[in-house]
CSV table of C-alpha atoms in Angstrom, one decimal:
chain,number,residue,atom,x,y,z
W,1,UNK,CA,0.2,-0.2,-0.1
W,2,UNK,CA,1.6,3.6,-1.5
W,3,UNK,CA,0.6,6.0,1.4
W,4,UNK,CA,0.9,9.6,0.0
W,5,UNK,CA,0.9,13.4,1.2
W,6,UNK,CA,-1.0,15.8,-1.1
W,7,UNK,CA,-3.0,19.1,-1.0
W,8,UNK,CA,-5.6,19.6,-3.5
W,9,UNK,CA,-7.9,22.9,-5.4
W,10,UNK,CA,-6.2,24.6,-2.2
W,11,UNK,CA,-7.2,22.8,0.1
W,12,UNK,CA,-4.7,21.7,3.9
W,13,UNK,CA,-2.1,18.6,3.0
W,14,UNK,CA,-4.5,15.1,3.6
W,15,UNK,CA,-3.2,11.6,3.1
W,16,UNK,CA,-4.0,9.2,1.0
W,17,UNK,CA,-3.9,5.7,-0.6
W,18,UNK,CA,-2.8,5.5,-4.5
W,19,UNK,CA,-5.0,3.9,-6.2
W,20,UNK,CA,-4.4,3.6,-9.6
W,21,UNK,CA,-4.9,6.8,-11.1
W,22,UNK,CA,-7.0,8.2,-7.6
W,23,UNK,CA,-5.9,8.8,-4.0
W,24,UNK,CA,-8.3,7.3,-1.7
W,25,UNK,CA,-8.5,10.6,1.0
W,26,UNK,CA,-7.8,8.8,4.7
W,27,UNK,CA,-9.9,10.9,7.4
W,28,UNK,CA,-6.8,11.5,9.1
W,29,UNK,CA,-2.6,11.5,9.5
W,30,UNK,CA,-2.2,7.0,9.2
W,31,UNK,CA,1.2,7.5,12.0
W,32,UNK,CA,-2.0,8.4,14.9
W,33,UNK,CA,-5.1,7.6,13.4
W,34,UNK,CA,-4.7,4.4,11.1
W,35,UNK,CA,-6.1,3.5,7.6
W,36,UNK,CA,-9.7,5.0,8.3
W,37,UNK,CA,-10.5,6.1,4.3
W,38,UNK,CA,-13.5,8.6,4.2
W,39,UNK,CA,-14.8,7.4,1.0
W,40,UNK,CA,-13.9,10.4,-0.8
W,41,UNK,CA,-11.5,10.3,-4.4
W,42,UNK,CA,-9.6,12.9,-5.4
W,43,UNK,CA,-7.5,11.5,-8.9
W,44,UNK,CA,-4.4,12.2,-9.1
W,45,UNK,CA,-4.2,14.7,-11.9
W,46,UNK,CA,-5.9,17.0,-9.2
W,47,UNK,CA,-3.4,17.2,-6.9
W,48,UNK,CA,0.1,18.2,-5.6
W,49,UNK,CA,2.5,15.2,-4.2
W,50,UNK,CA,3.8,17.1,-0.8
W,51,UNK,CA,6.3,15.2,0.7
W,52,UNK,CA,4.9,12.5,2.6
W,53,UNK,CA,6.1,13.2,5.9
W,54,UNK,CA,7.3,16.2,7.4
W,55,UNK,CA,9.6,14.7,10.7
W,56,UNK,CA,8.8,16.1,14.3
W,57,UNK,CA,11.2,15.4,15.4
W,58,UNK,CA,14.7,14.3,13.2
W,59,UNK,CA,16.4,13.0,9.6
W,60,UNK,CA,18.8,10.7,10.6
W,61,UNK,CA,21.1,9.5,7.8
W,62,UNK,CA,24.1,7.7,7.9
W,63,UNK,CA,27.0,7.3,6.4
W,64,UNK,CA,29.4,5.2,4.4
W,65,UNK,CA,27.1,2.2,3.8
W,66,UNK,CA,27.8,1.3,1.1
W,67,UNK,CA,31.3,0.0,0.7
W,68,UNK,CA,31.7,1.1,-3.3
W,69,UNK,CA,30.4,4.3,-2.4
W,70,UNK,CA,33.3,4.7,0.5
W,71,UNK,CA,35.8,3.8,-1.4
W,72,UNK,CA,35.2,6.2,-4.3
W,73,UNK,CA,34.7,8.8,-1.3
W,74,UNK,CA,38.2,7.6,-0.4
W,75,UNK,CA,36.7,6.7,3.7
W,76,UNK,CA,36.7,3.3,5.3
W,77,UNK,CA,33.5,2.0,6.4
W,78,UNK,CA,34.3,1.4,10.5
W,79,UNK,CA,32.8,-1.1,12.8
W,80,UNK,CA,29.6,1.2,13.5
W,81,UNK,CA,26.8,3.2,11.2
W,82,UNK,CA,28.2,6.9,10.7
W,83,UNK,CA,25.5,8.7,11.6
W,84,UNK,CA,24.4,12.5,11.6
W,85,UNK,CA,21.3,14.7,11.5
W,86,UNK,CA,19.4,16.6,8.9
W,87,UNK,CA,17.1,19.1,10.5
W,88,UNK,CA,13.0,19.3,9.1
W,89,UNK,CA,13.8,22.1,7.4
W,90,UNK,CA,15.7,20.7,4.4
W,91,UNK,CA,12.6,18.4,3.3
W,92,UNK,CA,11.0,19.2,0.2
W,93,UNK,CA,8.6,16.7,-1.4
W,94,UNK,CA,8.4,15.7,-5.1
W,95,UNK,CA,9.2,18.0,-8.5
W,96,UNK,CA,10.0,21.1,-5.5
W,97,UNK,CA,13.3,22.3,-6.4
W,98,UNK,CA,16.3,21.5,-4.7
W,99,UNK,CA,18.2,24.9,-4.8
W,100,UNK,CA,21.9,25.3,-4.4
W,101,UNK,CA,23.8,27.9,-2.1
W,102,UNK,CA,25.6,30.6,-3.1
W,103,UNK,CA,29.3,30.2,-3.0
W,104,UNK,CA,29.5,26.1,-1.6
W,105,UNK,CA,31.3,25.0,-4.9
W,106,UNK,CA,30.1,21.8,-5.7
W,107,UNK,CA,26.8,19.7,-5.0
W,108,UNK,CA,26.1,16.0,-5.3
W,109,UNK,CA,22.9,13.9,-5.1
W,110,UNK,CA,22.6,11.0,-3.1
W,111,UNK,CA,19.5,8.6,-4.1
W,112,UNK,CA,18.7,6.4,-1.3
W,113,UNK,CA,15.7,4.4,0.2
W,114,UNK,CA,14.2,6.4,3.6
W,115,UNK,CA,13.1,4.8,6.5
W,116,UNK,CA,9.4,6.5,7.9
W,117,UNK,CA,9.0,5.8,11.3
W,118,UNK,CA,5.7,4.8,12.8
W,119,UNK,CA,6.4,4.6,16.3
W,120,UNK,CA,7.9,5.6,19.7
W,121,UNK,CA,10.9,3.5,19.9
W,122,UNK,CA,14.3,3.1,22.1
W,123,UNK,CA,16.3,0.4,22.3
W,124,UNK,CA,14.9,-1.6,19.4
W,125,UNK,CA,16.5,-5.3,18.9
W,126,UNK,CA,17.1,-6.1,15.5
W,127,UNK,CA,14.7,-8.5,15.9
W,128,UNK,CA,11.9,-6.5,16.5
W,129,UNK,CA,12.8,-3.9,13.7
W,130,UNK,CA,9.8,-4.0,11.3
W,131,UNK,CA,7.5,-3.2,13.9
W,132,UNK,CA,8.3,0.6,14.2
W,133,UNK,CA,8.3,0.9,10.6
W,134,UNK,CA,5.3,2.6,9.2
W,135,UNK,CA,7.7,1.6,5.8
W,136,UNK,CA,9.7,3.4,3.1
W,137,UNK,CA,10.3,5.4,1.1
W,138,UNK,CA,12.9,7.5,-1.3
W,139,UNK,CA,15.2,10.2,-0.3
W,140,UNK,CA,18.2,12.2,-1.7
W,141,UNK,CA,20.9,13.6,0.5
W,142,UNK,CA,21.9,16.5,-1.1
W,143,UNK,CA,25.1,17.1,0.0
W,144,UNK,CA,27.6,20.3,-0.2
W,145,UNK,CA,30.9,18.5,-0.9
W,146,UNK,CA,33.2,21.5,-0.5
W,147,UNK,CA,31.7,22.3,3.0
W,148,UNK,CA,32.1,18.6,3.9
W,149,UNK,CA,35.5,18.0,3.4
W,150,UNK,CA,36.4,21.9,4.9
W,151,UNK,CA,34.4,21.4,7.7
W,152,UNK,CA,35.4,18.0,8.4
W,153,UNK,CA,31.9,17.5,10.0
W,154,UNK,CA,29.3,16.8,7.7
W,155,UNK,CA,25.8,19.1,9.8
W,156,UNK,CA,26.7,22.2,7.4
W,157,UNK,CA,27.0,20.5,4.8
W,158,UNK,CA,24.1,18.2,4.0
W,159,UNK,CA,21.3,20.5,6.5
W,160,UNK,CA,20.7,23.4,3.7
W,161,UNK,CA,17.1,23.8,3.7
W,162,UNK,CA,16.0,22.0,0.1
W,163,UNK,CA,18.5,19.3,0.8
W,164,UNK,CA,16.5,15.9,2.2
W,165,UNK,CA,14.0,15.6,-0.8
W,166,UNK,CA,11.4,12.8,-0.1
W,167,UNK,CA,8.5,11.0,-1.0
W,168,UNK,CA,6.6,10.3,-3.6
W,169,UNK,CA,4.6,8.1,-0.8
W,170,UNK,CA,5.3,6.0,1.6
W,171,UNK,CA,5.2,2.0,0.4
W,172,UNK,CA,3.5,-0.8,3.7
W,173,UNK,CA,4.4,-3.6,1.7
W,174,UNK,CA,7.7,-3.9,0.4
W,175,UNK,CA,10.8,-6.3,1.7
W,176,UNK,CA,13.6,-3.6,1.3
W,177,UNK,CA,16.7,-6.2,1.8
W,178,UNK,CA,17.1,-6.2,-2.0
W,179,UNK,CA,15.8,-3.6,-3.9
W,180,UNK,CA,17.3,-1.7,-7.1
W,181,UNK,CA,18.2,2.1,-6.6
W,182,UNK,CA,19.0,4.3,-9.0
W,183,UNK,CA,20.2,7.8,-10.2
W,184,UNK,CA,19.4,9.6,-13.7
W,185,UNK,CA,20.3,13.0,-13.8
W,186,UNK,CA,18.6,15.2,-17.1
W,187,UNK,CA,17.6,11.2,-17.6
W,188,UNK,CA,21.9,10.2,-18.0
W,189,UNK,CA,21.9,6.9,-15.9
W,190,UNK,CA,24.6,8.6,-12.4
W,191,UNK,CA,24.1,5.3,-9.5
W,192,UNK,CA,23.1,2.0,-9.6
W,193,UNK,CA,22.5,-0.6,-6.7
W,194,UNK,CA,21.4,-2.3,-4.6
W,195,UNK,CA,19.6,-1.8,-0.2
W,196,UNK,CA,22.0,-6.1,-0.8
W,197,UNK,CA,24.8,-4.2,-0.6
W,198,UNK,CA,24.6,-2.2,2.2
W,199,UNK,CA,26.9,-2.8,5.4
W,200,UNK,CA,24.9,-2.3,8.2
W,201,UNK,CA,21.3,-4.2,6.9
W,202,UNK,CA,17.9,-2.0,8.0
W,203,UNK,CA,17.4,-4.1,11.3
W,204,UNK,CA,21.2,-3.1,12.5
W,205,UNK,CA,20.6,0.7,11.6
W,206,UNK,CA,17.2,0.1,13.4
W,207,UNK,CA,18.9,-1.5,16.8
W,208,UNK,CA,22.0,1.2,16.4
W,209,UNK,CA,19.8,4.3,16.3
W,210,UNK,CA,17.9,3.5,18.7
W,211,UNK,CA,20.4,2.9,21.2
W,212,UNK,CA,21.4,6.7,20.4
W,213,UNK,CA,18.2,8.8,20.2
W,214,UNK,CA,14.3,7.6,20.7
W,215,UNK,CA,13.0,7.7,17.8
W,216,UNK,CA,8.8,9.4,17.1
W,217,UNK,CA,6.1,8.6,14.8
W,218,UNK,CA,7.6,10.2,11.6
W,219,UNK,CA,11.2,10.4,12.0
W,220,UNK,CA,13.6,9.4,9.2
W,221,UNK,CA,16.0,7.3,9.0
W,222,UNK,CA,17.8,7.4,5.7
W,223,UNK,CA,20.3,4.6,5.1
W,224,UNK,CA,22.8,5.3,3.0
W,225,UNK,CA,23.8,6.3,-0.5
W,226,UNK,CA,25.7,3.9,-3.7
W,227,UNK,CA,28.4,4.6,-5.3
W,228,UNK,CA,28.2,7.1,-8.6
W,229,UNK,CA,27.3,10.1,-6.7
W,230,UNK,CA,27.7,13.4,-8.8
W,231,UNK,CA,27.7,17.3,-8.9
W,232,UNK,CA,23.9,18.8,-9.8
W,233,UNK,CA,23.8,22.1,-11.6
W,234,UNK,CA,21.7,24.7,-12.1
W,235,UNK,CA,18.8,24.2,-14.6
W,236,UNK,CA,19.6,19.5,-14.5
W,237,UNK,CA,16.3,17.2,-13.3
W,238,UNK,CA,17.5,15.1,-11.0
W,239,UNK,CA,15.6,11.6,-10.5
W,240,UNK,CA,15.7,9.0,-7.5
W,241,UNK,CA,14.0,5.4,-8.7
W,242,UNK,CA,13.3,3.0,-6.1
W,243,UNK,CA,12.4,-0.9,-7.4
W,244,UNK,CA,8.7,-1.3,-6.1
W,245,UNK,CA,8.1,2.7,-4.8
W,246,UNK,CA,8.3,5.1,-7.6
W,247,UNK,CA,10.7,8.1,-8.5
W,248,UNK,CA,11.6,10.9,-6.9
W,249,UNK,CA,12.3,14.2,-9.4
W,250,UNK,CA,13.5,17.5,-8.4
W,251,UNK,CA,14.6,20.3,-10.3
W,252,UNK,CA,17.8,22.1,-9.6
W,253,UNK,CA,17.9,25.6,-9.3
W,254,UNK,CA,21.0,28.0,-8.3
W,255,UNK,CA,20.4,30.5,-5.6
W,256,UNK,CA,21.7,33.8,-7.1
């Protein structure tokens, strides 16, 4: 089941179940009110899809979680996952522009599978990981690469406004252990990988992250990017596609 957050005809954002060409409207936020429907259907053509979740608490990133990506960054993955935080102000939805800040140098795309947390979670064992997950969506962990190298830590380089596109929907029924991730820029294939190549798998990430932070409903965990990251420039369009979820497309605009 694919859950989308959308607006139509200037109304406040609502949630719906994607059903071919329509959105079956939900009675409320599925994280708190389940999947009860109102009976209303909104044609997908009349709706604007929004970021499927705006985290109330945090976006947690995982770095260097694919061996080939770690190699291309001239880094070595450690025994524990590398984790960082992105502010919720970095979140945008499908078709929203990624705005390149002035004077920051190279900015890269990083297509990733994202986990959406569905319940309060602390010290979750890997055996129970699925019980705290609402579903999965697509993310682009946009990164100001020059600043990442200059600062020695990743908060500024990954935390700019618009640097966390999410969408187009949350898929609640998918096996995330071996699904294909692709990133294209203006149609050119840049990244190809599978979640089976993760160094730290999703059960391990849930166990590790929940040992550090209490996870709240709506929190998002970015699970790392495959090899092939590259620069994005003004006027280009970035599209991340994940098997079984869909495609997340965003134009790139320079902020002058």
